[in-house]
Coordinates of C-alpha atoms and ligand atoms in Angstrom, one line a residue:
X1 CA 96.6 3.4 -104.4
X2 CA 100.5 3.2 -104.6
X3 CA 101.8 0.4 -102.3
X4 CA 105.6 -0.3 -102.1
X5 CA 106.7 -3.3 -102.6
X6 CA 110.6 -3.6 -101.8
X7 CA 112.8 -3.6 -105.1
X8 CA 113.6 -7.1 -105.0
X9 CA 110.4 -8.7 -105.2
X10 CA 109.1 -6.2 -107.6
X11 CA 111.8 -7.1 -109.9
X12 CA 111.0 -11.1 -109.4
X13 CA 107.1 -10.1 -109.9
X14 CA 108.4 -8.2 -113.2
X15 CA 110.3 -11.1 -114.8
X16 CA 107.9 -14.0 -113.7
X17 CA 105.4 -11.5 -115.5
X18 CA 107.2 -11.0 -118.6
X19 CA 107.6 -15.2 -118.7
X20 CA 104.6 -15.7 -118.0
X21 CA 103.3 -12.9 -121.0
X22 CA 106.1 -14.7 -123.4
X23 CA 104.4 -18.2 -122.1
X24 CA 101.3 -17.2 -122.7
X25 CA 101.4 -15.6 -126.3
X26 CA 103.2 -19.3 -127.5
X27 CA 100.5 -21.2 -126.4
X28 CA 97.9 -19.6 -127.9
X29 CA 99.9 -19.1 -130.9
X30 CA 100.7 -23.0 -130.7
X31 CA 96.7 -22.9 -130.4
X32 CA 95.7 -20.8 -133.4
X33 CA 98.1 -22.6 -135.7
X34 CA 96.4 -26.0 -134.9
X35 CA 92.7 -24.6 -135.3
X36 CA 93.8 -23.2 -138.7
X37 CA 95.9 -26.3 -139.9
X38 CA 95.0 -29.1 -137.8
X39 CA 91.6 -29.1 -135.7
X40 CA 92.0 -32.5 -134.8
X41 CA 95.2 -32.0 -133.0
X42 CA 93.5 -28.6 -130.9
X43 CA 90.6 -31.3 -129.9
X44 CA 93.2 -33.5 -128.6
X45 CA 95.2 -30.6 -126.9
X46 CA 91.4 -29.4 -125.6
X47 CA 90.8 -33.1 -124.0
X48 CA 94.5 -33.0 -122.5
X49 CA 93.8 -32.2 -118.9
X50 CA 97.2 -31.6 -117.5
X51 CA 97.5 -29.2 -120.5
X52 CA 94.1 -27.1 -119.6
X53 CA 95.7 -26.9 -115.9
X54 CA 98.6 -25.4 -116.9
X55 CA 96.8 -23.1 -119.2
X56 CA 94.4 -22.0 -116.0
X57 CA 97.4 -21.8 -113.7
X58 CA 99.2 -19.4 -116.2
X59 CA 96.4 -17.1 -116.6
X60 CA 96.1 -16.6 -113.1
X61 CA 99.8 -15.9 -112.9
X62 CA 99.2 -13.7 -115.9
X63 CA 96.5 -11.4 -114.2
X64 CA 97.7 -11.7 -111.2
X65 CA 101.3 -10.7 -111.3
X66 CA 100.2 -7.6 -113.9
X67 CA 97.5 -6.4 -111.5
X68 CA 100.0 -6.5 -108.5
X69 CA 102.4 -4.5 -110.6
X70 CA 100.3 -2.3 -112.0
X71 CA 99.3 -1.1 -108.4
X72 CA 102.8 -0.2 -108.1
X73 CA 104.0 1.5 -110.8
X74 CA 104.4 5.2 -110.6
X75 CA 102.0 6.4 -112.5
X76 CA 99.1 3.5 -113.5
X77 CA 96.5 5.7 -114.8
X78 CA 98.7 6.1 -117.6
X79 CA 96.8 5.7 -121.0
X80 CA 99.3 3.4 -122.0
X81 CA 98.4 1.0 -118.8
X82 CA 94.6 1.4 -119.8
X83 CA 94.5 0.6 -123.2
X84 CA 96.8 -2.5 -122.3
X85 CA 94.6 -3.5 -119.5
X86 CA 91.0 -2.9 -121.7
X87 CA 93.0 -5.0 -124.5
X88 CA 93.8 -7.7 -122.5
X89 CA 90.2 -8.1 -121.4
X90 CA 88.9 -8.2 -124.7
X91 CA 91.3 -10.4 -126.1
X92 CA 90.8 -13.4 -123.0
X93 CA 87.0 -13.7 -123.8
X94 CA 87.6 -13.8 -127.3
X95 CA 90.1 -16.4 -127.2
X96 CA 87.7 -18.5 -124.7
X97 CA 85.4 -18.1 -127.2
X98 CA 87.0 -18.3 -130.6
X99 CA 88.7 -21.7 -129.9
X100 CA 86.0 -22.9 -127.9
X101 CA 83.1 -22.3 -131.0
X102 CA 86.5 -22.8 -133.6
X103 CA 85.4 -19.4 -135.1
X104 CA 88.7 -19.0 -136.7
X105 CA 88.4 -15.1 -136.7
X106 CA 87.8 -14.5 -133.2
X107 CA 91.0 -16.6 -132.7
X108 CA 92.8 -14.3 -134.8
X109 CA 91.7 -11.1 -133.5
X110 CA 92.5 -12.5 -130.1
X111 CA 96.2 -13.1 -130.6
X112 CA 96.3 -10.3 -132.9
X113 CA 95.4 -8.4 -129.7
X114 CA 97.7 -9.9 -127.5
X115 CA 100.3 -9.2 -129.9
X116 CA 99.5 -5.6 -130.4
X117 CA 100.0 -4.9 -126.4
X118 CA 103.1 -6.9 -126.1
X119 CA 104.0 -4.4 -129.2
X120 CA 102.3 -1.4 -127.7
X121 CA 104.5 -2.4 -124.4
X122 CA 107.7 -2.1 -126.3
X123 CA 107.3 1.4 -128.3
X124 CA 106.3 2.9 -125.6
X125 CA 109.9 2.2 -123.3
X126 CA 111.6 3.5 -126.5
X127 CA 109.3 6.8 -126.8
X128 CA 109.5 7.5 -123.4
X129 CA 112.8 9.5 -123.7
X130 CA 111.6 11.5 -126.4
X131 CA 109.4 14.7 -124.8
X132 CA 112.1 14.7 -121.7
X133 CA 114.7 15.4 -124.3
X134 CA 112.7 18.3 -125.6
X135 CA 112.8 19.5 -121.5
X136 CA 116.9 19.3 -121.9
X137 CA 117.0 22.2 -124.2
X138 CA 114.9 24.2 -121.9
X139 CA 116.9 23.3 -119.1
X140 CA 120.3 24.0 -120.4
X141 CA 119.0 27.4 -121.5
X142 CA 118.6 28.1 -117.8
X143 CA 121.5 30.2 -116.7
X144 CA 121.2 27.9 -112.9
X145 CA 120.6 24.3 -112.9
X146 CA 118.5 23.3 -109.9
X147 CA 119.1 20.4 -108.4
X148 CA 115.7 20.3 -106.7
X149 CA 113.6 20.9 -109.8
X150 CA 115.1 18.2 -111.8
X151 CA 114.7 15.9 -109.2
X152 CA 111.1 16.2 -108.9
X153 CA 110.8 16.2 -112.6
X154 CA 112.7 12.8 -113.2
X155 CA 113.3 11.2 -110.2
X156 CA 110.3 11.7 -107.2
X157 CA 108.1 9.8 -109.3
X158 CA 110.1 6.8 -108.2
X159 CA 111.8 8.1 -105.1
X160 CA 109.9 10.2 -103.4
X161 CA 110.3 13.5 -102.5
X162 CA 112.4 12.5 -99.6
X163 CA 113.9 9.6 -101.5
X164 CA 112.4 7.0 -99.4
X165 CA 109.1 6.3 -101.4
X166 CA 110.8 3.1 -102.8
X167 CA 108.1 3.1 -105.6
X168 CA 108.8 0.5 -108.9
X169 CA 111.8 -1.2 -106.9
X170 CA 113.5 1.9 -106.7
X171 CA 116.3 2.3 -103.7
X172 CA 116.0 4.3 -100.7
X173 CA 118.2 7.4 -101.3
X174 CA 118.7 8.4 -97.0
X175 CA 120.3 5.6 -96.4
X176 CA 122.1 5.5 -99.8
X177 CA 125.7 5.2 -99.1
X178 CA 127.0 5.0 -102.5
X179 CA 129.7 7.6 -103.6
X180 CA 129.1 9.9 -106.2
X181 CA 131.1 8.3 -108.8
X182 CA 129.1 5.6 -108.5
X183 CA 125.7 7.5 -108.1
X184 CA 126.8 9.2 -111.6
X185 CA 127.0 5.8 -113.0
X186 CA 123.7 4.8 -112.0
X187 CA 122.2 8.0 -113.3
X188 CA 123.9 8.0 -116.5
X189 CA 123.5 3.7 -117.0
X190 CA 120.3 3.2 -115.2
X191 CA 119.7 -0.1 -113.4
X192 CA 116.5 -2.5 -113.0
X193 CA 113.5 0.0 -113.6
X194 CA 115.3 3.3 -113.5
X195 CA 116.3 4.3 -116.7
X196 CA 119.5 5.7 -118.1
X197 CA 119.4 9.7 -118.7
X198 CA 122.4 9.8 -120.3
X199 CA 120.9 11.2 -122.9
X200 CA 118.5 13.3 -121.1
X201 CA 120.3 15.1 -118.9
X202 CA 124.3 16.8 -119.2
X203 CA 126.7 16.6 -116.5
X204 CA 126.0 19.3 -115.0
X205 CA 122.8 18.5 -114.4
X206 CA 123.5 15.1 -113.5
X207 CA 126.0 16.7 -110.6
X208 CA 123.4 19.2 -109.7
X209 CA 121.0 16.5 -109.0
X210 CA 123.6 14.3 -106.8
X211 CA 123.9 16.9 -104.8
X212 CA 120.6 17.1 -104.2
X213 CA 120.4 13.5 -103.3
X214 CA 123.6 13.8 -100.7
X215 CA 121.5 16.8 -99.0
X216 CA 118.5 14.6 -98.6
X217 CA 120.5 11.2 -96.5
X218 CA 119.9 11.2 -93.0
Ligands
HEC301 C1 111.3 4.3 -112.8 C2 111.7 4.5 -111.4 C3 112.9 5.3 -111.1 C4 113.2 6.6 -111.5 C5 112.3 7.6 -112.3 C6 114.4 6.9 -110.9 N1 115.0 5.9 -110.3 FE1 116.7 5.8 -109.2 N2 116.4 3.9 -108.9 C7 115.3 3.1 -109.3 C8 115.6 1.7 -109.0 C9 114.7 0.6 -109.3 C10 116.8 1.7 -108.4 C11 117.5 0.4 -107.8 C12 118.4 -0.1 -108.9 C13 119.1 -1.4 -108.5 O1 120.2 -1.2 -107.8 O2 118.7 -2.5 -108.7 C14 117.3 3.0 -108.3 C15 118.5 3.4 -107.7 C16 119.0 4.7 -107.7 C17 120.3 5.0 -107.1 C18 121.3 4.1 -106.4 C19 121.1 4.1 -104.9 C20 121.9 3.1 -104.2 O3 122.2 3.3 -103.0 O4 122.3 2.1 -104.8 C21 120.4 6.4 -107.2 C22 121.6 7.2 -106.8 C23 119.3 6.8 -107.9 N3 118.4 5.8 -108.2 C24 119.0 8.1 -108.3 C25 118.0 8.5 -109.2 C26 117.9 9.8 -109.7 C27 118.9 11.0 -109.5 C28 116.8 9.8 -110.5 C29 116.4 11.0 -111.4 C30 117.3 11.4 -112.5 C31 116.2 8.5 -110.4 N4 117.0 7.8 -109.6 C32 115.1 8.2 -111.1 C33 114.2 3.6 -109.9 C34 114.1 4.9 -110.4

């Protein structure tokens, strides 16, 4: 189910995505505004067949860059990842359809939809701190901090239990050389896909947790 792809072309695959999302949602903005303003002009952009091309080419990339991430995330039976997904296949026919027949609602509901995921997409980054936060308090109330137990609560996900499961881009911690200055930098900043935990984990934690990560190099 999960196969890792190394961290630099998952982080090409993620931006040529995101363009190609951003690319996407103009165009059929560019197309909903001429259907509702100026039909003539979406018949002329219809007939254009280096236009339709392009609009083919960058639905493939579309599909195909999202389903080739969304094998390698962490987690992609994730509700969030499902409802995208289902969303995105409603809103393509509808489109095809809509602009196709010039049945100015389904047009609508189709960017509509495309907007809400690209929406959906964001809140979610930003709510995804929240219920670890509630997880700090718990932790700090511990009179230990275990190194081990926080890293497979926020960390094997990505890593691996040995650190070398490379999932979402993330590094291989055995052969990690970095010092632990710098390791506390990445944990506390994040970098790429890894997130900062900053706010989601204290110091000591954070220290625990390196050395947890030292014991695990070869
Ligand atoms: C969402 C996936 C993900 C999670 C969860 C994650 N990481 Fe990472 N981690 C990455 C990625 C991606 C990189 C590579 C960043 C880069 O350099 O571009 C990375 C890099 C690192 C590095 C730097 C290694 C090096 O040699 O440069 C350390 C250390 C690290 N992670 C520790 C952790 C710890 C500790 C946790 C848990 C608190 C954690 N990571 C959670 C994805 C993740």
């Amino acid at each position: 189910m999960l196969n890792a792809i190394p961290s630099g072309a998952y982080t090409g695959l993620l931006h040529t995505h995101k363009l190609v999302v951003l690319l996407f949602i103009i165009i059929y903005v560019v197309k909903l505004a001429l259907l509702l303003f100026s039909e003539a002009n979406l018949d002329k952009m219809r007939a254009n067949k280096p236009a339709r091309i392009f609009e083919m080419v960058l639905s493939f990339l579309f599909l195909g860059t999202g389903i080739t991430l969304w094998t390698n995330v962490a987690d992609p039976f994730n509700t969030l990842f499902l409802i995208k997904i289902v969303a995105v296949l409603i809103s393509i026919p509808l489109a095809v359809i809509g602009f196709k027949k010039k049945n100015k609602i389904l047009a609508v509901l189709s960017v509509v939809l495309l907007f809400a995921v690209y929406g959906l997409a964001e809140v979610k980054k930003k709510q995804s701190l929240k219920p670890q936060k509630q997880e700090m308090v718990y932790n700090e109330t511990q009179t230990s901090v275990h190194g081990k137990q926080l890293y497979e609560q926020y960390c094997q996900n990505c890593h691996g239990a040995d650190g070398t499961a490379g999932l979402s881009g993330a590094k291989n911690l055995q052969t990690s050389t970095i010092s632990d200055q710098e390791a506390k930098t990445r944990i506390k900043e994040g970098k790429g896909n890894m997130l900062s935990y900053q706010k989601i984990l204290n110091d000591k934690e954070i220290d625990a947790l390196i050395t947890h990560i030292k014991s695990i190099r070869k």
